[in-house]
Coordinates of C-alpha atoms in Angstrom, one line a residue:
X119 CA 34.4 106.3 93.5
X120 CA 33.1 108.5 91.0
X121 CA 35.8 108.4 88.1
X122 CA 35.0 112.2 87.1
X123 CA 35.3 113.1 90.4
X124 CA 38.3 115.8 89.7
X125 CA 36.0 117.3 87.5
X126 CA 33.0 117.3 89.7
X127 CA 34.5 120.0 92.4
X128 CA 37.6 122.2 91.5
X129 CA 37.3 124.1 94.9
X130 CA 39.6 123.5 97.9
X131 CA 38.3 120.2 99.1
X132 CA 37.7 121.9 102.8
X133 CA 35.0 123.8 100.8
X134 CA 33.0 120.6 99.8
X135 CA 33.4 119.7 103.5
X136 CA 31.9 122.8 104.8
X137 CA 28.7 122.4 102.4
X138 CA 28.1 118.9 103.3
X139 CA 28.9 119.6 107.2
X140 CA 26.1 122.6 107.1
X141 CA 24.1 120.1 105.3
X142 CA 24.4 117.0 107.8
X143 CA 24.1 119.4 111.0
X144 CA 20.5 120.2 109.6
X145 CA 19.1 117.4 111.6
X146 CA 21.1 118.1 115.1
X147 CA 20.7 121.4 114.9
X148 CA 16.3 120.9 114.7
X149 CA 17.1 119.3 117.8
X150 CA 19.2 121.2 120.0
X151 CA 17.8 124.6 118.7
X152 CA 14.5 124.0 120.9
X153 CA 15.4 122.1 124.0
X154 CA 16.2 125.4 125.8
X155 CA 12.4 126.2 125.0
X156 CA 11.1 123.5 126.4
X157 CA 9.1 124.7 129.3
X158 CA 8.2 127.7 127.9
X159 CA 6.5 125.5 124.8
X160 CA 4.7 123.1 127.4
X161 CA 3.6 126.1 129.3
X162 CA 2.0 127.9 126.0
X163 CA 0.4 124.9 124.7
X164 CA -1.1 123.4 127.6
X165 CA 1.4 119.5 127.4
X166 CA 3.1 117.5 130.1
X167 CA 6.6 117.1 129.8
X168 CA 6.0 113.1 128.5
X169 CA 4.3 115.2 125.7
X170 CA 7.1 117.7 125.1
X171 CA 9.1 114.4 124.9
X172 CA 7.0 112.9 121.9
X173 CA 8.1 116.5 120.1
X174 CA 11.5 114.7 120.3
X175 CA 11.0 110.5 119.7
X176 CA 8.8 111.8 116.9
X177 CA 11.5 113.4 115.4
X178 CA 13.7 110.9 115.7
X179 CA 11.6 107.8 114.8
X180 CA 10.7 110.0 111.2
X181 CA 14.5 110.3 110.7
X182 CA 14.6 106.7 111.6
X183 CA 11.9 105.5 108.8
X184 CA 12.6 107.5 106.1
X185 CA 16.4 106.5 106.2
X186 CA 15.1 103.6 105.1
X187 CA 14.6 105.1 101.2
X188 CA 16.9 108.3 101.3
X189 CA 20.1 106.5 100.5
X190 CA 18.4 104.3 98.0
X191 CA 16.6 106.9 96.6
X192 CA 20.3 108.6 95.9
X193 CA 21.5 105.0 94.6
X194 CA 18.6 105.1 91.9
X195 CA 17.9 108.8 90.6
X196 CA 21.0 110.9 92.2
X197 CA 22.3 112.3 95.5
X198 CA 21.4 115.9 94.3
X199 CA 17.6 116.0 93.8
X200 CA 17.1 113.7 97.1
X201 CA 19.1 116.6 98.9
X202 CA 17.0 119.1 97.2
X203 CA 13.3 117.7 97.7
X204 CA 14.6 116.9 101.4
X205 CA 15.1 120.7 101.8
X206 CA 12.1 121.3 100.0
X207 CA 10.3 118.8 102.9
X208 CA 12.0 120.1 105.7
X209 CA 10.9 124.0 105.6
X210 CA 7.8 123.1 105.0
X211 CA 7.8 121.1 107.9
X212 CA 9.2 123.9 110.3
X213 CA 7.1 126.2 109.3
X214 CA 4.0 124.2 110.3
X215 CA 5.5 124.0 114.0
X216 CA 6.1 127.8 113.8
X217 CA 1.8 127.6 113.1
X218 CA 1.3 125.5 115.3
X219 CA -0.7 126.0 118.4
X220 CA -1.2 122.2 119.8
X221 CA 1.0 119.3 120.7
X222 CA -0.7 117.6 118.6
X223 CA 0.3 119.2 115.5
X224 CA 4.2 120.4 116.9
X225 CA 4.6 116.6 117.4
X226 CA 3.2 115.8 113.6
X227 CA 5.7 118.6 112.0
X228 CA 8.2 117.6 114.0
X229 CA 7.6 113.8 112.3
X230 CA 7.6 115.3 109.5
X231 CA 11.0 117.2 110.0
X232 CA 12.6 114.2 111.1
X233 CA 11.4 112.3 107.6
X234 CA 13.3 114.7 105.4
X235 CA 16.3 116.1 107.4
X236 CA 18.1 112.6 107.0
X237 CA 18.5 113.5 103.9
X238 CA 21.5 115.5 104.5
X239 CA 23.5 113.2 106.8
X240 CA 22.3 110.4 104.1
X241 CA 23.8 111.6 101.2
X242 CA 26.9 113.6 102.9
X243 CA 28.2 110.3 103.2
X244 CA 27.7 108.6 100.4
X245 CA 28.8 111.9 98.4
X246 CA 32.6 111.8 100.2
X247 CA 32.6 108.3 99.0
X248 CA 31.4 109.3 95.7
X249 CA 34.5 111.5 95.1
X250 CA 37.8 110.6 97.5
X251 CA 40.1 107.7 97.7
X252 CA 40.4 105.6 101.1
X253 CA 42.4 107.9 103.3
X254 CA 41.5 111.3 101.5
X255 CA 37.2 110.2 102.4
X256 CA 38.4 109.6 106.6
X257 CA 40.3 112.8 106.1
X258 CA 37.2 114.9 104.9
X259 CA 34.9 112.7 106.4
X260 CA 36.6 114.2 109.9
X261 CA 36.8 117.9 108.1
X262 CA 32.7 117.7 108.0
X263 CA 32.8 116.2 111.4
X264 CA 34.6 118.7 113.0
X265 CA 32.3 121.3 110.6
X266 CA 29.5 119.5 111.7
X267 CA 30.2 120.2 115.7
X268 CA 29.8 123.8 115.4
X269 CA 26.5 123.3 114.6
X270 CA 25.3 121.6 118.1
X271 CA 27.3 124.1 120.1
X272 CA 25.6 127.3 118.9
X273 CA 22.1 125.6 118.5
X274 CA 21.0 125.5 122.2
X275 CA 22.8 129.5 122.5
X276 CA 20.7 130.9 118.9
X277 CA 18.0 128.9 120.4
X278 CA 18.1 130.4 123.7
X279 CA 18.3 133.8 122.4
X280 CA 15.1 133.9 120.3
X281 CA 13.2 132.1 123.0
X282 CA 14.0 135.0 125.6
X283 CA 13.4 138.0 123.2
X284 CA 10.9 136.9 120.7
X285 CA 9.3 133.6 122.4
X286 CA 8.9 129.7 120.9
X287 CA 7.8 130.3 117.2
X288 CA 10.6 132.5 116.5
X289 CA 13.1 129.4 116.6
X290 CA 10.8 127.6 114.1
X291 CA 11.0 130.4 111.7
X292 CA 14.8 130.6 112.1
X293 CA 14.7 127.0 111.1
X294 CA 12.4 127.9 108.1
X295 CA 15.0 130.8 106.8
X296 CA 17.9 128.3 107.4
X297 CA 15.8 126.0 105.0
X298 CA 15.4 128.2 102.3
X299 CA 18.9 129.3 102.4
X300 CA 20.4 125.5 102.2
X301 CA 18.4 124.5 99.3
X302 CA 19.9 127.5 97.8
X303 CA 23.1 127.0 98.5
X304 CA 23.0 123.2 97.4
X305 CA 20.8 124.5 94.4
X306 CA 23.8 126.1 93.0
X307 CA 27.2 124.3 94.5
X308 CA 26.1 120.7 94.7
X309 CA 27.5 118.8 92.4
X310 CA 26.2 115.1 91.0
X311 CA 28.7 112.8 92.2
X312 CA 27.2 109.5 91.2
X313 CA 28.3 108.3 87.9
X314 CA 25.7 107.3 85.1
X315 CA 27.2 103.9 85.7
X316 CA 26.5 103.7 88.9
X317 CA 22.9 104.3 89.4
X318 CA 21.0 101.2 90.6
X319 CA 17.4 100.5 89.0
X320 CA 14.6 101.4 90.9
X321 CA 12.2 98.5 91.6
X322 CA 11.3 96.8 94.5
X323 CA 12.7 93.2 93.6
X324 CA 16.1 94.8 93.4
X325 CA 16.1 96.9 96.5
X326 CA 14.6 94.1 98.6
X327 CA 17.6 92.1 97.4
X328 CA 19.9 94.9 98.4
X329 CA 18.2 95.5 101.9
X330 CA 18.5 91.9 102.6
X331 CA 22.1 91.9 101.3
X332 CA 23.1 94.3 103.5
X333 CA 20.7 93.5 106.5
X334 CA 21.9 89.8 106.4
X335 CA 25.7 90.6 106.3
X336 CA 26.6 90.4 109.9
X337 CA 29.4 92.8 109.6
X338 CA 27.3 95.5 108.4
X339 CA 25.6 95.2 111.3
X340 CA 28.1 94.7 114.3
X341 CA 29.7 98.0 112.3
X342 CA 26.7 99.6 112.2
X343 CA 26.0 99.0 116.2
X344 CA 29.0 100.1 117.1
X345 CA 29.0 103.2 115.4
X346 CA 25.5 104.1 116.0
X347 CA 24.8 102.6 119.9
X348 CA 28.0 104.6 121.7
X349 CA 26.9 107.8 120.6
X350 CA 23.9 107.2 122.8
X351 CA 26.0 107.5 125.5
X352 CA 26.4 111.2 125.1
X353 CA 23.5 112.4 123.2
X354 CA 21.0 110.8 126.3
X355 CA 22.1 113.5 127.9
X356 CA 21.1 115.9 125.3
X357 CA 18.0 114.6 125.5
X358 CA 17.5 115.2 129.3
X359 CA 19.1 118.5 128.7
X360 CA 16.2 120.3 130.7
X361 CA 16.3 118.2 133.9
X362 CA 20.3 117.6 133.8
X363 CA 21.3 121.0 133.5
X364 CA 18.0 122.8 135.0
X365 CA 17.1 120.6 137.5
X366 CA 20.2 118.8 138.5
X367 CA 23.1 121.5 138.4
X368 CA 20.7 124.5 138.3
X369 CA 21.8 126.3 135.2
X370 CA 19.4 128.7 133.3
X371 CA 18.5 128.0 130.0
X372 CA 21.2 130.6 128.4
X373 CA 23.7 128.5 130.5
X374 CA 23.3 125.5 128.3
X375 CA 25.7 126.4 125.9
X376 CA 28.3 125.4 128.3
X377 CA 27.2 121.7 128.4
X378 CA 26.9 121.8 124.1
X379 CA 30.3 123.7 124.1
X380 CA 32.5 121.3 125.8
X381 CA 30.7 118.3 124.1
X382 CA 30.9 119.5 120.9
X383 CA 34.7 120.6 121.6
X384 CA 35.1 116.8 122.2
X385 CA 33.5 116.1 119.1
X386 CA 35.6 118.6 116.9
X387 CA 39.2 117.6 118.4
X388 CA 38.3 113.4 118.4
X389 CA 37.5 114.5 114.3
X390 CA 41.0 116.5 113.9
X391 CA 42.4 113.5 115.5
X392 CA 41.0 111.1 112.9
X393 CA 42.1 113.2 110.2
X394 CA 45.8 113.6 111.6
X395 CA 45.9 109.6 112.1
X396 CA 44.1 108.9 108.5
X397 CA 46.3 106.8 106.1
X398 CA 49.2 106.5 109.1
X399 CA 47.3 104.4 111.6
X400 CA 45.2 100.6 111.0
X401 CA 41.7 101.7 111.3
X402 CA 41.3 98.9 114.0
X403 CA 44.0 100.6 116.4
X404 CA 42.0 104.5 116.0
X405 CA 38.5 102.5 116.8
X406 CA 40.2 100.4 119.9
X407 CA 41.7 103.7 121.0
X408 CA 38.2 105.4 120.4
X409 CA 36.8 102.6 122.7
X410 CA 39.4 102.7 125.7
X411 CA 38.6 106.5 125.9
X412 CA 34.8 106.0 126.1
X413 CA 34.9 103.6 128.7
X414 CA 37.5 105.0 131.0
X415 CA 36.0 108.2 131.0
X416 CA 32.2 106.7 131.7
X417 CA 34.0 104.1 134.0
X418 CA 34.8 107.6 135.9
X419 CA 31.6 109.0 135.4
X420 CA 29.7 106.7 137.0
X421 CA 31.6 106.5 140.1
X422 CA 32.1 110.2 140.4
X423 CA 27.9 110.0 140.5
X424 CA 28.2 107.7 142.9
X425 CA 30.0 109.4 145.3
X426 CA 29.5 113.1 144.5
X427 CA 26.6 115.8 144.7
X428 CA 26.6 116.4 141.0
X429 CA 27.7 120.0 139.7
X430 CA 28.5 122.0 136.7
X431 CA 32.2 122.2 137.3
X432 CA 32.9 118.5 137.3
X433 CA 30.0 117.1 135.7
X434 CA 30.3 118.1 132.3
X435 CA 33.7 117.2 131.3
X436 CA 33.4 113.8 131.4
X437 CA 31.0 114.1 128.6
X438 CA 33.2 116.1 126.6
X439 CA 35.9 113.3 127.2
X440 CA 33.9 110.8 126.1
X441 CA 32.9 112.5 123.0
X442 CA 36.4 113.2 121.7
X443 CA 36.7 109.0 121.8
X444 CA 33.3 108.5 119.7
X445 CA 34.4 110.8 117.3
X446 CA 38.1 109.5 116.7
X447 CA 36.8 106.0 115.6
X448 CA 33.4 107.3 114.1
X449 CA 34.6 108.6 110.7
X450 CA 36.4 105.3 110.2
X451 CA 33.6 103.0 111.5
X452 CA 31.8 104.9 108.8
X453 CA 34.6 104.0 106.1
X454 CA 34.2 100.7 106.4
X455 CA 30.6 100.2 105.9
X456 CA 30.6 102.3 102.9
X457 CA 32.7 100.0 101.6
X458 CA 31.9 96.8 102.7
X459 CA 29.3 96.6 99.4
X460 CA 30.8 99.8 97.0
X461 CA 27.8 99.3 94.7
X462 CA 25.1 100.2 97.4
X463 CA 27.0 103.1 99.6
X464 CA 23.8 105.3 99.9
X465 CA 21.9 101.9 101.1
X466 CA 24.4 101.3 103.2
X467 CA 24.7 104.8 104.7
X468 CA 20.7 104.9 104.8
X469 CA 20.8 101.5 107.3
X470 CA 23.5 102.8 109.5
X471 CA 21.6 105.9 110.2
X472 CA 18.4 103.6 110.7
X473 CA 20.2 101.7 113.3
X474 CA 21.5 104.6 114.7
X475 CA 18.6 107.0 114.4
X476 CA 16.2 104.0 115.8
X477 CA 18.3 103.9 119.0
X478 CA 18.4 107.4 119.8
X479 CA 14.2 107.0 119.2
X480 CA 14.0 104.3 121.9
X481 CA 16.6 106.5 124.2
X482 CA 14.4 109.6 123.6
X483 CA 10.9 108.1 123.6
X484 CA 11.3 105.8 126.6
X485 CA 14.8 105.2 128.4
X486 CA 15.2 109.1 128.8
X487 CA 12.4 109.8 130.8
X488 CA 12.6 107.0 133.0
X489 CA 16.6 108.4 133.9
X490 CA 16.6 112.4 133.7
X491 CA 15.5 112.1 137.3
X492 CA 18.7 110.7 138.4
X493 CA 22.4 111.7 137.6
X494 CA 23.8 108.4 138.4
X495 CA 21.2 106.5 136.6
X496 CA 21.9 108.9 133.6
X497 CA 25.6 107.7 134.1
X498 CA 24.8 103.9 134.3
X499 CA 22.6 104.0 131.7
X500 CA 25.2 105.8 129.4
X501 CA 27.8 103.1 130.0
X502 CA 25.2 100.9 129.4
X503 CA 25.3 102.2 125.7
X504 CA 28.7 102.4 125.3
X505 CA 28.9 98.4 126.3
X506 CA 26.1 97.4 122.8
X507 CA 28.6 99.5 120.5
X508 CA 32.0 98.1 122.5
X509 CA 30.6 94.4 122.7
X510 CA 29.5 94.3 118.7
X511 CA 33.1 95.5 118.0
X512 CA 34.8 92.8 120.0
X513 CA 32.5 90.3 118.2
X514 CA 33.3 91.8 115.1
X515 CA 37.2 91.7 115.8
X516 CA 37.5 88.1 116.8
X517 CA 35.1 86.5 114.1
X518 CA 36.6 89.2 111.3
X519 CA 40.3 90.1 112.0
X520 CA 40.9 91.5 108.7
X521 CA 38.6 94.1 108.9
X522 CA 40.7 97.0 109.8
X523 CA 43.9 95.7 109.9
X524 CA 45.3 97.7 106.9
X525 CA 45.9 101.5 106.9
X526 CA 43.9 103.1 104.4
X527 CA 46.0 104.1 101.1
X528 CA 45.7 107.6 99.5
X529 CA 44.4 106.0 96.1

């Protein structure tokens, strides 16, 4: 923790959660701002839905890479300039899709987009860190959560919209304004929350040594899988949006919202939840509880699949269910690899979003489009994820009991 960190932000600390939240919902948002457009971009550029699906692995496999060097990046020179050269990247990048007129190019802008916009969710974490205690971080870290869920739930509707009245390129050059105006806001209201003291050097020797620190530290991992895997389990079905909710229960595009609503509602009360149960509750007990929730619910899921046409008025709550358990044990899970090595907490937040980020690549890329034909097999296969993240917890309980065990203190 930064030991000027008083000085750093004299605003109501819900403030500093808003402009992080608006600054880690960049990436969701370049995702779920399009689907609804799908068709409509294969149709005008002449590509196969396989191809529309590169749009989205590419994204996500950019995220994936560059996470790699955006929290170390922030280790070494700053979180501030790594947020503001990430903006910098990222409206460039969407306004080459606006231009562009072949898959070929959408799917290289979209790379690109996916390169910088980890910036955001990078260095939002490792910035709570930077200035709150323990309990205060989960409690603000659930604030930009719940922020951070508004985002996903108007996307797909303001994405909608301009694809009806002014066609595909129109949501790219939203994406560029929204660019524009988050540098500017972070330009001016972004403080630099890590201390002088702090900064690691910036040579290779020394951040091969801290990848393989953290990379060899099996607990950084098995927390880092069980954060990242789960939320799989609900975000697969964001990627097979189109064929889930077009094909499947026959909604129209502007009817997506109601799939992103009750998800993200999910998302926003699991968050408030964490807050409430910060600094009162062992972290173990919130993640255990997160778990039991995720797996009844899919437990459910699955069967109802099984024995049920699938339709809107059923089908959707389960996934709003099961998002209100990921998020109640995410903002800890979080917690605790920040601190499991203090000294590298933007490395450390750059690997979980690698391991996180490189999942939802391989579940975009290839395990969606072999399920989206199937509701059940979307259901299985969601379970499926949710087992990875439950089974590295278990193994991370029983080898590491401590981990945890102790609420965290206000100071």
């Amino acid at each position: 923790m930064n030991p000027d960190a008083h000085k750093l932000w004299r605003a109501p600390r819900w403030a500093l959660a808003v402009l992080l939240a608006v600054l880690g919902m960049l990436g969701p948002f370049s995702i779920d701002t399009y689907i609804p457009a799908f068709s409509g971009i294969a149709k005008s550029i002449g590509a196969t839905p396989v191809e529309m699906q590169q749009t989205l692995s590419a994204y996500l496999f950019g995220f994936a890479f560059m996470n790699l060097f955006h929290g170390a990046l922030s280790d070494s020179f700053g979180r501030r300039p790594v947020v503001l050269w990430g903006l910098v990247v990222f409206t460039v990048a969407s306004l080459g899709c606006a231009l562009s007129q072949t898959i070929g190019w959408l799917v290289f802008f979209r790379a690109l987009q996916g390169l910088s916009t980890g910036a955001g969710i990078v260095v939002s974490r490792a910035v709570i860190r930077d200035m709150f205690p323990p309990a205060e971080a989960q409690r603000v870290m659930s604030q930009v959560t719940i922020y951070f869920g508004i985002a996903p739930a108007i996307a797909p509707i303001v994405g909608g919209f301009l694809f009806v009245h002014l066609g595909w390129h129109s949501i790219f050059w939203f994406l560029v304004a929204v660019g524009v105006i988050l540098w500017t806001a972070n330009y001016k209201l972004l403080p630099e929350t890590l201390h002088r003291s702090h900064r690691q050097p910036f040579e290779v020797r020394h951040l091969l040594r801290g990848y393989w620190d953290l990379c060899s530290d099996p607990r950084f991992l098995l927390l880092a899988l069980a954060s990242g895997v789960p939320f799989n389990g609900m975000f697969l079905y964001v990627l097979a949006a189109p064929a889930f909710l077009g094909e499947h229960l026959a909604l129209a595009p502007t009817q997506f919202f109601w799939f992103f609503l009750l998800t993200i509602g999910g998302i926003m009360l699991g968050a408030w939840a964490s807050g409430r149960m910060a600094g009162k509750v062992a972290p173990k007990r919130q993640i255990r509880d997160g778990f039991v929730i995720m797996l009844a619910t899919s437990v459910v899921n699955v069967i109802a699949n099984a024995l049920f046409t699938p339709h809107a008025a059923w089908a959707l709550w389960p996934l709003a269910v099961f998002a209100f358990g990921w998020a109640l044990m995410v903002p800890v899970v979080t917690l605790l690899v920040l601190d499991l090595h203090p000294e590298r907490r933007g490395m450390a937040s750059s690997l979980q979003a690698v391991i996180g980020s490189t999942a939802n690549g391989i579940v975009a890329g290839m395990v969606a489009p072999l399920v989206m034909h199937s509701t059940l097999a979307l259901a299985g296969t969601s379970i499926l994820m949710l087992g990875i993240g439950l089974v590295a917890w278990v193994w991370l309980h029983r080898r590491w009991p401590e981990i945890g065990r102790l609420a965290a203190q206000a100071g």
